[in-house]
């Protein structure tokens, strides 16, 4: 049974819905389960039909579907009760936190053996295996693509031994955020796109520093600006953030003023690939 069908059954059962509008999905599901009677554009279900449907859903998930089912579990977790682990709505690697660090330094992982990442490679770990101790330092990155080219980042000296960590998405976004929140801000630097959206994310990141070009004039040089700046992205972001500038921390607001003045939107990838020297601005 498909996840969408199980979700449909649980929704119908919990709502006690016995009159269901016909759709291609509903027609196929009810015909397969041999339930319901057609009446015009609707299926009419009996109490027995609803029980039959929820029993089929329960069999598929391996637990009592009357109580609902958490499809956001990992495939491994769902495999404990269900025959089809692919019922999970999570991406296969959604629970893996991506880390990278200059090769001569090992990753902050709870392991009996040091773990190193060669240039432009990354390591995926369960959040529980990462050592978020008070002496660890992390560079929080916005874009997962950066985890494939991190070695090219022209970092300030103080941050060259820090661990890159991808902020994640979905459940991972929450896990990474909550874990980093336990650390002092001074041990965290944010490296996001140099645009308005990036600054607003930095503002809420809890990081004590933001990594930005040390010489902002490079970004507005004629050659770089004309080839790599995304003016259309700036225009869109400016419509969204223009009236919220006062909510930014002072240092970020100054950067936002520069971005607005020159209509800038520069991605992390461009900052890395074009060897733009970065500096750490305290926020």
Coordinates of C-alpha atoms in Angstrom, one line a residue:
X1 CA 0.0 0.0 0.0
X2 CA 1.3 3.4 -0.9
X3 CA 2.1 6.1 1.7
X4 CA -0.5 8.5 0.1
X5 CA -3.2 5.8 0.4
X6 CA -2.3 5.1 4.1
X7 CA -2.4 8.8 4.8
X8 CA -5.8 9.1 3.1
X9 CA -7.2 6.2 5.1
X10 CA -6.0 7.6 8.4
X11 CA -7.5 11.0 7.5
X12 CA -10.9 9.5 6.6
X13 CA -11.0 7.3 9.7
X14 CA -10.0 10.0 12.2
X15 CA -12.6 12.4 10.7
X16 CA -15.2 9.7 10.5
X17 CA -15.8 10.6 6.9
X18 CA -18.3 8.2 5.2
X19 CA -19.0 10.3 2.1
X20 CA -15.9 10.7 0.0
X21 CA -15.6 12.6 -3.3
X22 CA -14.4 10.5 -6.2
X23 CA -10.9 11.0 -7.4
X24 CA -8.6 8.7 -9.3
X25 CA -6.7 7.8 -6.1
X26 CA -9.9 7.2 -4.1
X27 CA -11.5 5.1 -6.9
X28 CA -8.5 2.8 -7.2
X29 CA -8.0 2.5 -3.4
X30 CA -11.6 1.6 -2.6
X31 CA -11.8 -0.8 -5.5
X32 CA -8.7 -2.5 -4.4
X33 CA -10.0 -2.8 -0.8
X34 CA -13.5 -3.7 -2.0
X35 CA -15.2 -1.1 0.1
X36 CA -17.9 1.6 -0.5
X37 CA -20.9 2.1 -2.7
X38 CA -20.9 4.6 -5.5
X39 CA -23.5 7.4 -5.4
X40 CA -23.1 10.0 -8.1
X41 CA -19.7 11.6 -7.7
X42 CA -19.2 10.2 -4.2
X43 CA -18.3 6.9 -2.4
X44 CA -20.5 6.1 0.5
X45 CA -18.7 4.1 3.3
X46 CA -20.2 2.1 6.1
X47 CA -18.6 1.7 9.6
X48 CA -17.5 -1.7 8.5
X49 CA -15.8 -0.2 5.4
X50 CA -13.9 2.3 7.5
X51 CA -12.7 -0.4 9.9
X52 CA -11.6 -2.6 7.0
X53 CA -9.6 0.3 5.5
X54 CA -7.9 1.2 8.8
X55 CA -7.1 -2.5 9.4
X56 CA -5.4 -2.6 6.0
X57 CA -3.5 0.5 6.8
X58 CA -2.5 -0.9 10.2
X59 CA -1.2 -4.0 8.5
X60 CA 0.9 -1.9 6.1
X61 CA 2.6 0.1 8.9
X62 CA 2.8 -2.6 11.4
X63 CA 1.1 -0.6 14.2
X64 CA -2.4 0.6 15.0
X65 CA -3.0 3.2 12.3
X66 CA -6.1 4.4 14.3
X67 CA -3.6 6.3 16.4
X68 CA -2.0 7.8 13.3
X69 CA 1.5 7.2 12.0
X70 CA 4.7 9.3 11.8
X71 CA 5.9 9.1 8.2
X72 CA 8.8 11.4 9.0
X73 CA 10.7 8.6 10.7
X74 CA 13.8 7.3 9.1
X75 CA 13.6 4.2 6.9
X76 CA 15.4 2.2 9.5
X77 CA 12.9 3.2 12.2
X78 CA 9.9 2.4 9.9
X79 CA 11.5 -1.0 9.1
X80 CA 11.1 -2.0 12.7
X81 CA 7.3 -2.4 12.2
X82 CA 6.6 -2.2 8.5
X83 CA 7.6 -4.4 5.6
X84 CA 8.0 -1.3 3.3
X85 CA 10.7 1.0 4.8
X86 CA 10.1 3.3 1.8
X87 CA 6.9 4.6 3.5
X88 CA 9.2 7.1 5.1
X89 CA 8.8 10.6 3.7
X90 CA 12.4 11.4 4.8
X91 CA 15.1 11.6 2.2
X92 CA 17.6 8.7 2.6
X93 CA 20.3 11.1 3.9
X94 CA 18.0 13.6 5.6
X95 CA 19.1 12.7 9.1
X96 CA 22.8 12.8 8.2
X97 CA 24.6 16.0 9.3
X98 CA 27.3 17.0 6.9
X99 CA 30.7 17.9 8.3
X100 CA 34.1 18.8 6.8
X101 CA 37.4 20.0 8.1
X102 CA 40.9 20.7 6.8
X103 CA 42.7 17.4 6.4
X104 CA 45.3 17.8 9.2
X105 CA 42.5 18.2 11.8
X106 CA 40.1 15.4 12.8
X107 CA 36.4 15.9 12.9
X108 CA 34.7 16.5 16.3
X109 CA 33.1 13.1 16.2
X110 CA 32.7 10.6 19.1
X111 CA 34.8 7.8 17.7
X112 CA 37.7 5.6 18.8
X113 CA 39.4 6.5 15.5
X114 CA 40.2 10.0 14.2
X115 CA 38.1 10.9 11.1
X116 CA 39.5 13.2 8.5
X117 CA 38.0 14.7 5.3
X118 CA 40.2 15.2 2.3
X119 CA 39.7 18.4 0.5
X120 CA 36.2 19.0 -0.9
X121 CA 34.8 15.8 0.6
X122 CA 32.4 15.6 3.6
X123 CA 31.4 13.2 6.3
X124 CA 27.8 12.4 7.1
X125 CA 27.0 11.7 10.8
X126 CA 24.1 11.2 13.1
X127 CA 23.7 14.3 15.2
X128 CA 24.2 12.3 18.4
X129 CA 27.8 11.4 17.3
X130 CA 29.0 15.0 16.9
X131 CA 30.9 16.5 19.7
X132 CA 29.4 20.0 20.3
X133 CA 31.8 20.7 23.2
X134 CA 32.6 24.2 24.4
X135 CA 36.1 24.1 22.7
X136 CA 34.8 23.0 19.3
X137 CA 34.4 25.7 16.6
X138 CA 32.0 25.5 13.6
X139 CA 31.4 27.3 10.4
X140 CA 27.7 27.1 9.6
X141 CA 27.0 27.1 5.9
X142 CA 23.8 27.8 4.1
X143 CA 24.2 25.8 1.0
X144 CA 24.9 22.1 0.8
X145 CA 26.8 22.6 -2.4
X146 CA 29.5 24.4 -0.4
X147 CA 30.3 21.1 1.3
X148 CA 31.7 19.9 -2.1
X149 CA 34.0 22.9 -2.5
X150 CA 34.8 24.1 1.0
X151 CA 38.5 23.7 0.7
X152 CA 38.6 26.7 -1.7
X153 CA 37.2 29.1 0.9
X154 CA 39.8 31.8 1.7
X155 CA 39.2 31.8 5.4
X156 CA 40.7 34.1 8.0
X157 CA 43.5 32.5 9.9
X158 CA 41.6 32.0 13.1
X159 CA 38.9 30.0 11.4
X160 CA 41.0 27.7 9.2
X161 CA 40.9 24.8 11.7
X162 CA 37.1 25.1 12.3
X163 CA 34.6 22.5 11.2
X164 CA 32.2 23.2 8.3
X165 CA 28.7 22.1 9.2
X166 CA 25.8 22.3 6.8
X167 CA 22.7 23.8 8.4
X168 CA 20.6 21.0 7.0
X169 CA 16.9 21.0 5.9
X170 CA 13.8 19.4 7.3
X171 CA 14.3 17.7 10.6
X172 CA 18.0 18.2 10.3
X173 CA 17.6 21.9 10.2
X174 CA 16.1 21.8 13.7
X175 CA 18.6 19.3 15.0
X176 CA 21.6 21.3 13.9
X177 CA 20.2 24.5 15.1
X178 CA 19.3 23.1 18.6
X179 CA 22.7 21.5 19.0
X180 CA 24.7 24.6 18.0
X181 CA 22.5 26.7 20.3
X182 CA 24.2 25.0 23.2
X183 CA 27.6 26.4 22.2
X184 CA 28.9 29.9 22.9
X185 CA 28.4 32.3 20.0
X186 CA 32.1 33.1 19.9
X187 CA 32.7 29.5 18.6
X188 CA 30.4 29.8 15.7
X189 CA 30.7 31.7 12.4
X190 CA 28.1 31.8 9.7
X191 CA 29.1 31.7 6.0
X192 CA 26.0 32.3 3.9
X193 CA 25.3 33.9 0.6
X194 CA 26.2 37.6 0.6
X195 CA 22.8 38.9 0.0
X196 CA 19.8 40.2 2.1
X197 CA 18.3 36.8 2.6
X198 CA 21.7 35.5 3.8
X199 CA 22.1 38.3 6.4
X200 CA 18.6 37.7 7.8
X201 CA 19.4 34.0 8.3
X202 CA 22.7 35.0 9.9
X203 CA 20.8 37.3 12.2
X204 CA 18.8 34.4 13.5
X205 CA 21.6 31.8 13.5
X206 CA 23.0 32.5 17.0
X207 CA 26.5 32.7 15.5
X208 CA 29.0 35.2 17.0
X209 CA 30.6 35.9 13.7
X210 CA 29.7 36.2 10.0
X211 CA 32.2 35.5 7.3
X212 CA 32.1 38.1 4.5
X213 CA 34.5 39.5 1.9
X214 CA 37.3 41.4 3.6
X215 CA 37.3 43.9 0.7
X216 CA 33.8 44.6 -0.3
X217 CA 34.9 46.8 -3.2
X218 CA 36.0 43.6 -5.0
X219 CA 32.3 42.7 -5.3
X220 CA 31.4 46.0 -7.1
X221 CA 34.4 46.0 -9.5
X222 CA 33.0 46.2 -13.0
X223 CA 34.2 42.8 -14.1
X224 CA 33.1 40.8 -11.1
X225 CA 29.8 42.7 -10.7
X226 CA 28.7 42.4 -14.3
X227 CA 29.5 38.7 -14.5
X228 CA 28.5 37.3 -11.2
X229 CA 26.1 39.5 -9.4
X230 CA 22.4 38.4 -9.4
X231 CA 20.6 41.7 -9.6
X232 CA 17.2 39.9 -10.2
X233 CA 17.7 38.0 -6.9
X234 CA 18.5 41.3 -5.1
X235 CA 15.3 42.9 -6.5
X236 CA 13.2 40.1 -5.3
X237 CA 14.8 40.0 -1.9
X238 CA 14.7 43.7 -1.4
X239 CA 10.9 43.6 -1.8
X240 CA 10.7 41.1 1.0
X241 CA 13.2 42.6 3.4
X242 CA 13.3 46.3 2.8
X243 CA 10.9 47.1 5.6
X244 CA 12.6 44.8 8.1
X245 CA 16.1 46.2 8.1
X246 CA 15.7 47.7 11.6
X247 CA 15.5 44.1 13.0
X248 CA 19.0 43.3 12.0
X249 CA 21.9 43.6 14.4
X250 CA 24.0 46.7 13.9
X251 CA 26.9 45.1 12.1
X252 CA 24.6 43.2 9.8
X253 CA 22.5 46.3 9.1
X254 CA 25.7 48.0 7.9
X255 CA 26.4 45.2 5.5
X256 CA 22.8 45.2 4.4
X257 CA 23.1 48.9 3.6
X258 CA 26.1 48.2 1.4
X259 CA 24.2 45.4 -0.3
X260 CA 21.2 47.6 -0.9
X261 CA 23.2 50.5 -2.2
X262 CA 24.9 48.3 -4.8
X263 CA 22.0 45.9 -5.4
X264 CA 24.1 42.9 -4.5
X265 CA 23.4 39.2 -4.4
X266 CA 26.5 37.0 -4.4
X267 CA 26.5 33.3 -3.7
X268 CA 28.8 31.4 -1.5
X269 CA 30.0 29.4 -4.5
X270 CA 31.2 32.5 -6.3
X271 CA 33.0 33.7 -3.2
X272 CA 34.8 30.4 -3.0
X273 CA 35.5 29.7 -6.6
X274 CA 36.9 33.2 -7.2
X275 CA 39.1 33.1 -4.1
X276 CA 37.5 36.1 -2.4
X277 CA 39.3 36.6 0.9
X278 CA 37.0 36.4 3.8
X279 CA 37.1 38.1 7.2
X280 CA 35.2 37.4 10.4
X281 CA 32.9 40.2 11.5
X282 CA 31.7 39.9 15.1
X283 CA 27.9 40.3 15.5

